[in-house]
PDB file of N, CA and C in Angstrom:
ATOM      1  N   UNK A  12      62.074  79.846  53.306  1.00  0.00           N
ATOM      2  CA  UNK A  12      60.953  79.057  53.798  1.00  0.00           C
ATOM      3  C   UNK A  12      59.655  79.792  53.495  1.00  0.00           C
ATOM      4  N   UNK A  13      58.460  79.262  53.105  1.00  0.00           N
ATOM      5  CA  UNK A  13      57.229  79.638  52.853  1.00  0.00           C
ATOM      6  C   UNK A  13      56.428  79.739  54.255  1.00  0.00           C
ATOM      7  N   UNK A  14      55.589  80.629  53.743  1.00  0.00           N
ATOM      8  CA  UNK A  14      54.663  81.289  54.862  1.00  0.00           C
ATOM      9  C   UNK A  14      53.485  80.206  54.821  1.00  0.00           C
ATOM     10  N   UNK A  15      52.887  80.092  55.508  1.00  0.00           N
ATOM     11  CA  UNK A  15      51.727  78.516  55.633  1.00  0.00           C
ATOM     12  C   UNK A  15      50.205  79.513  56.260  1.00  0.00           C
ATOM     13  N   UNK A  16      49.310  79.540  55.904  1.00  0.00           N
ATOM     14  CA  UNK A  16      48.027  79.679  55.983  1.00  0.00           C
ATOM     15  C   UNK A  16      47.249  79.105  56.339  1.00  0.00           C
ATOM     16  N   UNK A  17      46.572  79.253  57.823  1.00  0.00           N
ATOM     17  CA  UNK A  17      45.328  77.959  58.202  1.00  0.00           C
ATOM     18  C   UNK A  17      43.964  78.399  57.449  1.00  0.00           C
ATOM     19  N   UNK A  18      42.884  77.693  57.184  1.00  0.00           N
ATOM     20  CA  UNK A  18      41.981  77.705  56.509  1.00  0.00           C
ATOM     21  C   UNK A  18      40.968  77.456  57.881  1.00  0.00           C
ATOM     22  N   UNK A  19      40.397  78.179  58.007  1.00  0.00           N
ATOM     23  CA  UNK A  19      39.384  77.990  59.679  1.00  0.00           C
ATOM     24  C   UNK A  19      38.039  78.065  59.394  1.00  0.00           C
ATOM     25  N   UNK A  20      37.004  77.059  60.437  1.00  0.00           N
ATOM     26  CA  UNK A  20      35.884  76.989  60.168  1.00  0.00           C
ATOM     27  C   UNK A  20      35.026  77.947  60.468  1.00  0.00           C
ATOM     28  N   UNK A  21      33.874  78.737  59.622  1.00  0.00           N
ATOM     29  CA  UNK A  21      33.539  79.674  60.036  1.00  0.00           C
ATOM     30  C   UNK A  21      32.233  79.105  60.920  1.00  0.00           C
ATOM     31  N   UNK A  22      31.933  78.159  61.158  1.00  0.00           N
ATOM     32  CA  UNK A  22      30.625  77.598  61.668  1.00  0.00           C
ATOM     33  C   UNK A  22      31.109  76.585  62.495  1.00  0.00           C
ATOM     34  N   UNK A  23      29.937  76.038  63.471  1.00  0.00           N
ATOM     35  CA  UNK A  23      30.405  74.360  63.836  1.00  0.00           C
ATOM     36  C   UNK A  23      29.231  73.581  63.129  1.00  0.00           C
ATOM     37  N   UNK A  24      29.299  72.484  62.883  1.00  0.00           N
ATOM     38  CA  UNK A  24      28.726  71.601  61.930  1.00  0.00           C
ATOM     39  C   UNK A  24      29.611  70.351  61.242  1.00  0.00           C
ATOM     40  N   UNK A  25      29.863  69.918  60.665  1.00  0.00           N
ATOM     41  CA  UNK A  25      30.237  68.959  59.928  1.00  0.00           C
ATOM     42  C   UNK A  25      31.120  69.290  58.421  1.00  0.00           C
ATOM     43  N   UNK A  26      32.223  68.827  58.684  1.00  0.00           N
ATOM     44  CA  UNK A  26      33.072  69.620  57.237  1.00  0.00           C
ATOM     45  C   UNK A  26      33.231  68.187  56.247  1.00  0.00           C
ATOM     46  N   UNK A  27      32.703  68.660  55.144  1.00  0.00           N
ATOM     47  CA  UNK A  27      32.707  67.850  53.795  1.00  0.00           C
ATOM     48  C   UNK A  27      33.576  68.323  52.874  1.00  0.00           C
ATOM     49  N   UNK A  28      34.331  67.507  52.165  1.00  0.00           N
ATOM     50  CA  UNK A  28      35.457  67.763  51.322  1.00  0.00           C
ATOM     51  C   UNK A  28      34.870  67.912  49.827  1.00  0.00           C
ATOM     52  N   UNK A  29      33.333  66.847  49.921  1.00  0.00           N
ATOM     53  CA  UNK A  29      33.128  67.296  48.372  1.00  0.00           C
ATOM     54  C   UNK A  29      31.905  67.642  48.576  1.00  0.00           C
ATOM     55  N   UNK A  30      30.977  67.636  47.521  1.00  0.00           N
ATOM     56  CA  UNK A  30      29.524  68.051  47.327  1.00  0.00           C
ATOM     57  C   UNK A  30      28.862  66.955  47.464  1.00  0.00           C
ATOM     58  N   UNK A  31      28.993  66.012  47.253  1.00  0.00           N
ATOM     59  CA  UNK A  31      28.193  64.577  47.259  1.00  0.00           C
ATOM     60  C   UNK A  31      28.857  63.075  47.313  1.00  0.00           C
ATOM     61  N   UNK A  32      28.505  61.986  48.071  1.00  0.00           N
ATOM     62  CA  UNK A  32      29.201  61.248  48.262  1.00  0.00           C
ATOM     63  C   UNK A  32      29.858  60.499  47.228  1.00  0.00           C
ATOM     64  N   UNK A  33      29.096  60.494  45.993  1.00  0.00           N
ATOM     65  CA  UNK A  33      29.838  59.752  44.933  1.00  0.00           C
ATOM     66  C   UNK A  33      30.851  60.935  44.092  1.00  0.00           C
ATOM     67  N   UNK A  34      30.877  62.088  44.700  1.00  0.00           N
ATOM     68  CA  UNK A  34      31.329  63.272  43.709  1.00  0.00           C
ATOM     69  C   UNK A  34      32.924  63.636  44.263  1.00  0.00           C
ATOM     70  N   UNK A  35      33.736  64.010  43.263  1.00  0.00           N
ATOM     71  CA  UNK A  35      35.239  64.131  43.758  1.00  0.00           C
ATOM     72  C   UNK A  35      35.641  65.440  44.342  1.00  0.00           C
ATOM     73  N   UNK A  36      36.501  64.943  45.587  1.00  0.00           N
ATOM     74  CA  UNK A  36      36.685  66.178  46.499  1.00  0.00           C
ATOM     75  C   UNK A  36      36.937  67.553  45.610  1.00  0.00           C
ATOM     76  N   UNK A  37      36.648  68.707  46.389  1.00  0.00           N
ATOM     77  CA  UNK A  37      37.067  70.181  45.823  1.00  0.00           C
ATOM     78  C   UNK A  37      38.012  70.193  45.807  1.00  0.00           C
ATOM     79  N   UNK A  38      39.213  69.630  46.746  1.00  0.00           N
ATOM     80  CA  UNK A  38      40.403  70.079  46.483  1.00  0.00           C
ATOM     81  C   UNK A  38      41.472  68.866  47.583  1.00  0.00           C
ATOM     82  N   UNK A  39      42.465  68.472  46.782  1.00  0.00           N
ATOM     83  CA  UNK A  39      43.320  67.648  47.185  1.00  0.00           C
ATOM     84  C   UNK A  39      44.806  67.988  48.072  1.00  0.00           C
ATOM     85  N   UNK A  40      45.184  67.575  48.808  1.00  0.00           N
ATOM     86  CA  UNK A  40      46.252  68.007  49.262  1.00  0.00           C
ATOM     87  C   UNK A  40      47.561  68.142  47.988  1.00  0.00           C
ATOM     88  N   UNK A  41      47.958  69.009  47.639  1.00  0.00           N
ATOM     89  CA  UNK A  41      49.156  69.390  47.261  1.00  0.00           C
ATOM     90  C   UNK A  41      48.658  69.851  45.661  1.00  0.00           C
ATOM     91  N   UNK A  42      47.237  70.139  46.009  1.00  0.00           N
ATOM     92  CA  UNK A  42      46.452  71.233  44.861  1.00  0.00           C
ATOM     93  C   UNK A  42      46.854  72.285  44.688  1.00  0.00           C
ATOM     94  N   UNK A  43      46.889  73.967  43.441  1.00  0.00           N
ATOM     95  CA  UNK A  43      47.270  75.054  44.057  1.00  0.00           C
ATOM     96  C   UNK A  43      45.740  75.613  44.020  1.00  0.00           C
ATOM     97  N   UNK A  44      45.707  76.523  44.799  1.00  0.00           N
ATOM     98  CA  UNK A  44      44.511  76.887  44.819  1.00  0.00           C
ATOM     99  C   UNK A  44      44.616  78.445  44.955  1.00  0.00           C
ATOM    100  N   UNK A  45      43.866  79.194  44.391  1.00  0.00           N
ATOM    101  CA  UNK A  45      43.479  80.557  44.157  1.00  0.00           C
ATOM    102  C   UNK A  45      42.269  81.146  45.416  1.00  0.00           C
ATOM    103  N   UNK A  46      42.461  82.663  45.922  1.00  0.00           N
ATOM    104  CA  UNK A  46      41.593  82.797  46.675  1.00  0.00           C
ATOM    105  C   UNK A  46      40.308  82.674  46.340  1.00  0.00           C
ATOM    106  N   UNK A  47      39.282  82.475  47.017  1.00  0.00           N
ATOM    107  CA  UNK A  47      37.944  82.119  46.698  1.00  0.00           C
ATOM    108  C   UNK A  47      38.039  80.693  46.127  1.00  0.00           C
ATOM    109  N   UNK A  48      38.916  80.170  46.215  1.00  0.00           N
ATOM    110  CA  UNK A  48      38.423  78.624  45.232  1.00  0.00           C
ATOM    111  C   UNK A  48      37.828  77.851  46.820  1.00  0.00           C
ATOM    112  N   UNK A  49      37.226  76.686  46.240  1.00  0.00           N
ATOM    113  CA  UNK A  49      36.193  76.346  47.345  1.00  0.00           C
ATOM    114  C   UNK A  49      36.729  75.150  48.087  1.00  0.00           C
ATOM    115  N   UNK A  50      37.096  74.837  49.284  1.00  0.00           N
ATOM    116  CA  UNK A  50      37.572  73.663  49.703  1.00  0.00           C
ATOM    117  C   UNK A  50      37.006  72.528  50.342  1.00  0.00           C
ATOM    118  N   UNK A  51      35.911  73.037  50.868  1.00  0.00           N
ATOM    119  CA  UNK A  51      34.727  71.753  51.806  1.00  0.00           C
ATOM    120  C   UNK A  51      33.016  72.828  51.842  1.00  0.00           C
ATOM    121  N   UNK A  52      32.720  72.219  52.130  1.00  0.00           N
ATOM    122  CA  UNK A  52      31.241  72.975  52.792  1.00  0.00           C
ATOM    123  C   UNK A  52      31.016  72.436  54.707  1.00  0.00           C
ATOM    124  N   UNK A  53      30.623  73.277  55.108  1.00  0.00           N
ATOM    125  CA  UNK A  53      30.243  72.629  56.762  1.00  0.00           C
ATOM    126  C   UNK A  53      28.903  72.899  56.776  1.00  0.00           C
ATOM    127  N   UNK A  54      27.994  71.806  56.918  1.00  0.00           N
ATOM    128  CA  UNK A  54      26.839  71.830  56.872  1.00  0.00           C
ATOM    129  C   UNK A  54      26.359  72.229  58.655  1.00  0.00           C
ATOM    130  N   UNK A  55      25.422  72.755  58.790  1.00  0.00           N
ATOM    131  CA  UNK A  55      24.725  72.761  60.030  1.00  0.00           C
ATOM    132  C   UNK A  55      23.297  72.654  59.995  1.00  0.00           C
ATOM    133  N   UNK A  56      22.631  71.844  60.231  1.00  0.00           N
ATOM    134  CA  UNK A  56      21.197  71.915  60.453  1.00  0.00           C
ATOM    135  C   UNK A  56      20.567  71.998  58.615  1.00  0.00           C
ATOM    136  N   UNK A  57      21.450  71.140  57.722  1.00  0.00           N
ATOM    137  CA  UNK A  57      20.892  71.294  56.232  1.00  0.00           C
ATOM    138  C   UNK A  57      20.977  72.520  55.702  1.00  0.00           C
ATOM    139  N   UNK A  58      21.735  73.393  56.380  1.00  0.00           N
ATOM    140  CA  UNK A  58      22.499  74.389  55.734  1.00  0.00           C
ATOM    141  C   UNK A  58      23.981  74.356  55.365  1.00  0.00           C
ATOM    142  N   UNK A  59      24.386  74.696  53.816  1.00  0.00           N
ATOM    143  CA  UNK A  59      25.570  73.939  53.738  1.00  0.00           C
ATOM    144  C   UNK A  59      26.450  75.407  53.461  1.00  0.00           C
ATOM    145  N   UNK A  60      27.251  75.410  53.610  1.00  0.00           N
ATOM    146  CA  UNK A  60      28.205  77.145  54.104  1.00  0.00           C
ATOM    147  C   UNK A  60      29.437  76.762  52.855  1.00  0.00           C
ATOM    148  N   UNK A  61      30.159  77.433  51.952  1.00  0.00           N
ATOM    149  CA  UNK A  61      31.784  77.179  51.355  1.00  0.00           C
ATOM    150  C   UNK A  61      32.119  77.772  52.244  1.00  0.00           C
ATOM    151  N   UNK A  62      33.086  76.878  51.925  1.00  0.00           N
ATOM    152  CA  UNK A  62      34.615  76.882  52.942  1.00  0.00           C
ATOM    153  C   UNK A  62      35.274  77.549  51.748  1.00  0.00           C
ATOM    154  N   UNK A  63      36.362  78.681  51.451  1.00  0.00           N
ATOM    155  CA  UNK A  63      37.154  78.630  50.641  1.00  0.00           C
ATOM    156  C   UNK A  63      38.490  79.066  50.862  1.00  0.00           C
ATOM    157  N   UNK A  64      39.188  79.230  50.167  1.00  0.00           N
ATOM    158  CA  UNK A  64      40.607  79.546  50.035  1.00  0.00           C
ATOM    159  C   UNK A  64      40.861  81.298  50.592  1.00  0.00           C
ATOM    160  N   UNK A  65      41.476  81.327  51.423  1.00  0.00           N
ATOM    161  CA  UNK A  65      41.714  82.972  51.883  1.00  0.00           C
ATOM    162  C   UNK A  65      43.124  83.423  51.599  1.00  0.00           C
ATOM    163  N   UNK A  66      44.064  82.675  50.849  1.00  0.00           N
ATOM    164  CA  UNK A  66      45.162  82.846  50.400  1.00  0.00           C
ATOM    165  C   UNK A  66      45.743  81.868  49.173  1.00  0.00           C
ATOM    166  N   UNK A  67      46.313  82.505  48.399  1.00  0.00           N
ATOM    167  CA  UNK A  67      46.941  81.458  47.375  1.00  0.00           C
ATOM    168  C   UNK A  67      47.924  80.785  47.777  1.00  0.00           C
ATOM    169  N   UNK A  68      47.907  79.456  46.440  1.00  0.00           N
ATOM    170  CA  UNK A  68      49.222  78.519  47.230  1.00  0.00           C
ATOM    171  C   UNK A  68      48.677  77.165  46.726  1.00  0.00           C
ATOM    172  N   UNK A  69      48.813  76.423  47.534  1.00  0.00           N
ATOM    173  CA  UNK A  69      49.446  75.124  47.330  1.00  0.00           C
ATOM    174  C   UNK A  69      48.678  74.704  48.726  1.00  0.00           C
ATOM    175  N   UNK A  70      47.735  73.724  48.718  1.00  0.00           N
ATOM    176  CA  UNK A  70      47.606  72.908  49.865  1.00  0.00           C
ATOM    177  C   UNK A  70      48.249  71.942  50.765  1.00  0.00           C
ATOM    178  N   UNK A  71      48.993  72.187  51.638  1.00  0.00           N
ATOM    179  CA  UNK A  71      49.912  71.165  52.510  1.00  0.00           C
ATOM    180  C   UNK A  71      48.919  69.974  53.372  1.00  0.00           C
ATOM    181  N   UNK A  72      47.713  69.907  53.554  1.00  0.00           N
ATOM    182  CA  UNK A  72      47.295  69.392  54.286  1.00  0.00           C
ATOM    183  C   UNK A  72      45.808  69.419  54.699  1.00  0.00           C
ATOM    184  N   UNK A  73      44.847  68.897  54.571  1.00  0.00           N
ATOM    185  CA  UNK A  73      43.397  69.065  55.183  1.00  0.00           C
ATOM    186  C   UNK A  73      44.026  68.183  56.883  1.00  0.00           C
ATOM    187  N   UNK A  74      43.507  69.437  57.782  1.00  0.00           N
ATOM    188  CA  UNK A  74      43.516  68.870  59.376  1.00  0.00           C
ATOM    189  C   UNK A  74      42.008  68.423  59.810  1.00  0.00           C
ATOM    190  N   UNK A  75      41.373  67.930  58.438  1.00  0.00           N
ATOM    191  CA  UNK A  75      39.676  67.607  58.906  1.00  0.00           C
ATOM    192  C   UNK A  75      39.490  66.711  57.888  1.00  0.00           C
ATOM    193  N   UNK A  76      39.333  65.353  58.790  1.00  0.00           N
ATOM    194  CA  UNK A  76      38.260  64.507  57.314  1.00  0.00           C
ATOM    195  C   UNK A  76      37.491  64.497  56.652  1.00  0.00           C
ATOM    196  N   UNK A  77      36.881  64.022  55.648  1.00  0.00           N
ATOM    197  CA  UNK A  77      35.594  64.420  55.192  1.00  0.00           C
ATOM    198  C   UNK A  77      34.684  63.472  56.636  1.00  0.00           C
ATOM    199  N   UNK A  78      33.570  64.298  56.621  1.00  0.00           N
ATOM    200  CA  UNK A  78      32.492  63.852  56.848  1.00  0.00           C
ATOM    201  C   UNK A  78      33.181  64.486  58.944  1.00  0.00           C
ATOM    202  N   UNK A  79      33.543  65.064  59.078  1.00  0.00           N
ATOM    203  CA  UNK A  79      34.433  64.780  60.240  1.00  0.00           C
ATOM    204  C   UNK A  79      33.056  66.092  60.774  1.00  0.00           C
ATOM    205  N   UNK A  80      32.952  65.982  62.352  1.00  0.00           N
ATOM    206  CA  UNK A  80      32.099  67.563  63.599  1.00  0.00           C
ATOM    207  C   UNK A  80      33.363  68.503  63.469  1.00  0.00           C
ATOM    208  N   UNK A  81      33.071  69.365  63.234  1.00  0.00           N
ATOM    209  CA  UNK A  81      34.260  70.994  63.408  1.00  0.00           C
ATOM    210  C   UNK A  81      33.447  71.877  64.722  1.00  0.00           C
ATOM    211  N   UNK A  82      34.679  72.750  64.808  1.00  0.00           N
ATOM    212  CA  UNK A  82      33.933  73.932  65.567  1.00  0.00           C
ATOM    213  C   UNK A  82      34.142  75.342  65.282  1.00  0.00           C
ATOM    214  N   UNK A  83      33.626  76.585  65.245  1.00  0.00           N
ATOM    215  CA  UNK A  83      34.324  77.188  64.813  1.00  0.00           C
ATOM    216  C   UNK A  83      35.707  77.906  65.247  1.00  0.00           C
ATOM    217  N   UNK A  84      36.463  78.199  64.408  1.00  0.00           N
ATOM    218  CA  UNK A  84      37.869  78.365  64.385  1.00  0.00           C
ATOM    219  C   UNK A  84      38.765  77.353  63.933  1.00  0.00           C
ATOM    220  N   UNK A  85      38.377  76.316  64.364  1.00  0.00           N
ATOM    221  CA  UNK A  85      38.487  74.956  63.934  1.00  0.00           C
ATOM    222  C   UNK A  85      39.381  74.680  62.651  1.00  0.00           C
ATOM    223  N   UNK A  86      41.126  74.161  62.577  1.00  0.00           N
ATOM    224  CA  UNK A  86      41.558  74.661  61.391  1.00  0.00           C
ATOM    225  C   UNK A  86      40.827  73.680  60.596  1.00  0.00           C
ATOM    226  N   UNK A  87      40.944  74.126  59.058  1.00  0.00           N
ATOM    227  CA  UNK A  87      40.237  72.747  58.659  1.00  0.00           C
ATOM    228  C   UNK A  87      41.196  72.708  57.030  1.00  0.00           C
ATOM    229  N   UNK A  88      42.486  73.201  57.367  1.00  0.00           N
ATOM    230  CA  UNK A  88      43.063  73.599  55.979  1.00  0.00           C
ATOM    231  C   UNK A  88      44.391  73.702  56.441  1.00  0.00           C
ATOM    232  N   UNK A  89      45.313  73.713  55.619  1.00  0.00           N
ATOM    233  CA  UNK A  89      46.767  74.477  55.475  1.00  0.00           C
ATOM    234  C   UNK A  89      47.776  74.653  54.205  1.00  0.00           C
ATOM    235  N   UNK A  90      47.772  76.330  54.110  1.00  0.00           N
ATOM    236  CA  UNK A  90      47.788  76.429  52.531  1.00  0.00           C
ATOM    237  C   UNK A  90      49.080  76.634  52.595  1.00  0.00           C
ATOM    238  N   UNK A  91      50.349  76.451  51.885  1.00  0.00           N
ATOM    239  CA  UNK A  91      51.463  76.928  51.426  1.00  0.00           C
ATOM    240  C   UNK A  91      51.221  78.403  50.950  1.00  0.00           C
ATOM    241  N   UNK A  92      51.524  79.496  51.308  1.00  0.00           N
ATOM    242  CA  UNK A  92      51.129  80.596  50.641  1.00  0.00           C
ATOM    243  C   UNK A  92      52.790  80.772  49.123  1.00  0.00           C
ATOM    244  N   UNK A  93      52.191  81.690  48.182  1.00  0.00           N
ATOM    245  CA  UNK A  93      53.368  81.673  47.271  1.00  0.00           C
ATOM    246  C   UNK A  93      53.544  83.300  46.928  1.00  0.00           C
TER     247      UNK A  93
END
């Protein structure tokens, strides 16, 4: 069985999956993704923060919609680690 990785918000604000509303998400569920690759931004007050990858793997799941209020700690990810 694989080890699973939460992806947590470092801010509270608002978590976005892509950069712009007509623009395609950073990253899809069952993407692999490399550390540092970028997964949402959480904006606060028109400051916009990356979210990124803190382990490699494989994405099982965003636990945050786009456009969704977070808080911090807040998971907002779950990576398959490999």
């Amino acid at each position: 069985m694989s080890a699973t990785h939460e992806v947590l918000s470092p801010l509270p604000g608002t978590f976005y999956r892509r950069s712009a509303p007509d623009a395609p998400p950073f990253k899809a569920e069952g993407d692999t993704v490399a550390v540092g690759d970028v997964l949402g931004l959480v904006e606060v007050m028109k400051q916009f923060s990356e979210v990124t990858a803190d382990a490699a793997g494989r994405i099982v799941r965003f636990a945050v919609e786009n456009a969704e209020p977070v808080d911090p700690g807040q998971v907002l990810a779950v990576i398959e680690a490999v």
